[in-house]
Amino acid sequence: MHEYSIVGALIEQCEQHARDNDANKVTRVAIKVGILSGVEPALLETAFQTFKLEGICHDAEFEMHIQPLVLSCLECGQGNHS
């Protein structure tokens, strides 16, 4: 499950950002996930809830926004959202 490695990297980035800003707590982690990313949202949520327990994100709320597919014509620029 690559969701675990994604969440591991995400939490590392949160911890680094907190250190860079002299923060000792992360209260919310919000991400956008493309609908065609190949990521399973439920597994990503489970992985976050599991990995957050050991670090600065232990009380953090996890917000995941699923981004729709956006298509546009290269010739006329007209687009559609799926």
PDB file of C-alpha atoms in Angstrom:
ATOM      1  CA  MET A   1       0.000   0.000   0.000  1.00  0.00           C
ATOM      2  CA  HIS A   2       1.682   3.159  -1.179  1.00  0.00           C
ATOM      3  CA  GLU A   3      -0.725   5.195   0.968  1.00  0.00           C
ATOM      4  CA  TYR A   4       1.514   4.421   3.960  1.00  0.00           C
ATOM      5  CA  SER A   5       4.596   5.837   2.259  1.00  0.00           C
ATOM      6  CA  ILE A   6       2.620   8.892   1.113  1.00  0.00           C
ATOM      7  CA  VAL A   7       1.422   9.563   4.659  1.00  0.00           C
ATOM      8  CA  GLY A   8       4.896   8.944   6.061  1.00  0.00           C
ATOM      9  CA  ALA A   9       6.309  11.605   3.735  1.00  0.00           C
ATOM     10  CA  LEU A  10       3.392  13.944   4.486  1.00  0.00           C
ATOM     11  CA  ILE A  11       3.942  13.723   8.230  1.00  0.00           C
ATOM     12  CA  GLU A  12       7.694  14.286   7.778  1.00  0.00           C
ATOM     13  CA  GLN A  13       6.902  17.461   5.821  1.00  0.00           C
ATOM     14  CA  CYS A  14       4.492  18.612   8.538  1.00  0.00           C
ATOM     15  CA  GLU A  15       7.109  18.012  11.213  1.00  0.00           C
ATOM     16  CA  GLN A  16       9.762  19.887   9.231  1.00  0.00           C
ATOM     17  CA  HIS A  17       7.395  22.802   8.608  1.00  0.00           C
ATOM     18  CA  ALA A  18       6.561  22.910  12.321  1.00  0.00           C
ATOM     19  CA  ARG A  19      10.272  22.922  13.266  1.00  0.00           C
ATOM     20  CA  ASP A  20      10.989  25.671  10.724  1.00  0.00           C
ATOM     21  CA  ASN A  21       8.268  27.782  12.340  1.00  0.00           C
ATOM     22  CA  ASP A  22       9.077  26.974  15.994  1.00  0.00           C
ATOM     23  CA  ALA A  23       5.715  25.223  16.412  1.00  0.00           C
ATOM     24  CA  ASN A  24       5.235  22.383  18.851  1.00  0.00           C
ATOM     25  CA  LYS A  25       1.851  21.196  17.611  1.00  0.00           C
ATOM     26  CA  VAL A  26       0.054  20.615  14.306  1.00  0.00           C
ATOM     27  CA  THR A  27      -3.722  20.995  14.567  1.00  0.00           C
ATOM     28  CA  ARG A  28      -4.845  20.402  10.977  1.00  0.00           C
ATOM     29  CA  VAL A  29      -3.443  18.762   7.870  1.00  0.00           C
ATOM     30  CA  ALA A  30      -5.373  19.536   4.672  1.00  0.00           C
ATOM     31  CA  ILE A  31      -4.501  17.914   1.351  1.00  0.00           C
ATOM     32  CA  LYS A  32      -5.878  17.710  -2.178  1.00  0.00           C
ATOM     33  CA  VAL A  33      -5.956  14.354  -3.936  1.00  0.00           C
ATOM     34  CA  GLY A  34      -6.593  14.077  -7.666  1.00  0.00           C
ATOM     35  CA  ILE A  35      -9.349  11.659  -8.609  1.00  0.00           C
ATOM     36  CA  LEU A  36      -6.969   9.801 -10.959  1.00  0.00           C
ATOM     37  CA  SER A  37      -4.039   9.749  -8.504  1.00  0.00           C
ATOM     38  CA  GLY A  38      -4.396   6.055  -7.765  1.00  0.00           C
ATOM     39  CA  VAL A  39      -4.701   6.786  -4.049  1.00  0.00           C
ATOM     40  CA  GLU A  40      -7.450   5.089  -2.052  1.00  0.00           C
ATOM     41  CA  PRO A  41      -8.925   7.825   0.202  1.00  0.00           C
ATOM     42  CA  ALA A  42     -10.050   5.423   2.963  1.00  0.00           C
ATOM     43  CA  LEU A  43      -6.581   3.851   3.163  1.00  0.00           C
ATOM     44  CA  LEU A  44      -4.969   7.299   3.209  1.00  0.00           C
ATOM     45  CA  GLU A  45      -7.213   8.303   6.120  1.00  0.00           C
ATOM     46  CA  THR A  46      -6.412   5.093   8.016  1.00  0.00           C
ATOM     47  CA  ALA A  47      -2.692   5.520   7.405  1.00  0.00           C
ATOM     48  CA  PHE A  48      -2.785   9.108   8.676  1.00  0.00           C
ATOM     49  CA  GLN A  49      -4.707   8.139  11.819  1.00  0.00           C
ATOM     50  CA  THR A  50      -2.150   5.377  12.472  1.00  0.00           C
ATOM     51  CA  PHE A  51       1.067   7.326  11.802  1.00  0.00           C
ATOM     52  CA  LYS A  52       0.049  10.601  13.461  1.00  0.00           C
ATOM     53  CA  LEU A  53       0.016   9.018  16.921  1.00  0.00           C
ATOM     54  CA  GLU A  54       3.796   9.020  17.285  1.00  0.00           C
ATOM     55  CA  GLY A  55       4.646  12.636  16.557  1.00  0.00           C
ATOM     56  CA  ILE A  56       3.746  16.292  16.493  1.00  0.00           C
ATOM     57  CA  CYS A  57       0.580  15.606  14.456  1.00  0.00           C
ATOM     58  CA  HIS A  58      -0.996  13.388  17.150  1.00  0.00           C
ATOM     59  CA  ASP A  59      -3.954  15.772  17.684  1.00  0.00           C
ATOM     60  CA  ALA A  60      -4.214  16.941  14.080  1.00  0.00           C
ATOM     61  CA  GLU A  61      -7.444  16.876  12.124  1.00  0.00           C
ATOM     62  CA  PHE A  62      -7.053  15.376   8.628  1.00  0.00           C
ATOM     63  CA  GLU A  63      -8.892  17.052   5.750  1.00  0.00           C
ATOM     64  CA  MET A  64      -8.842  15.438   2.351  1.00  0.00           C
ATOM     65  CA  HIS A  65     -10.315  17.184  -0.675  1.00  0.00           C
ATOM     66  CA  ILE A  66     -10.825  15.038  -3.775  1.00  0.00           C
ATOM     67  CA  GLN A  67     -10.081  17.071  -6.877  1.00  0.00           C
ATOM     68  CA  PRO A  68     -12.183  16.296  -9.961  1.00  0.00           C
ATOM     69  CA  LEU A  69     -10.779  15.612 -13.379  1.00  0.00           C
ATOM     70  CA  VAL A  70     -10.435  18.794 -15.448  1.00  0.00           C
ATOM     71  CA  LEU A  71     -10.189  18.564 -19.217  1.00  0.00           C
ATOM     72  CA  SER A  72      -9.647  21.409 -21.649  1.00  0.00           C
ATOM     73  CA  CYS A  73      -9.213  21.700 -25.393  1.00  0.00           C
ATOM     74  CA  LEU A  74      -5.735  22.796 -26.451  1.00  0.00           C
ATOM     75  CA  GLU A  75      -7.183  24.570 -29.492  1.00  0.00           C
ATOM     76  CA  CYS A  76     -10.118  26.541 -28.100  1.00  0.00           C
ATOM     77  CA  GLY A  77      -9.513  26.373 -24.328  1.00  0.00           C
ATOM     78  CA  GLN A  78     -13.016  25.134 -23.543  1.00  0.00           C
ATOM     79  CA  GLY A  79     -13.017  22.825 -20.575  1.00  0.00           C
ATOM     80  CA  ASN A  80     -15.178  20.471 -18.591  1.00  0.00           C
ATOM     81  CA  HIS A  81     -15.080  19.030 -15.101  1.00  0.00           C
ATOM     82  CA  SER A  82     -15.878  15.402 -14.380  1.00  0.00           C
TER      83      SER A  82
END
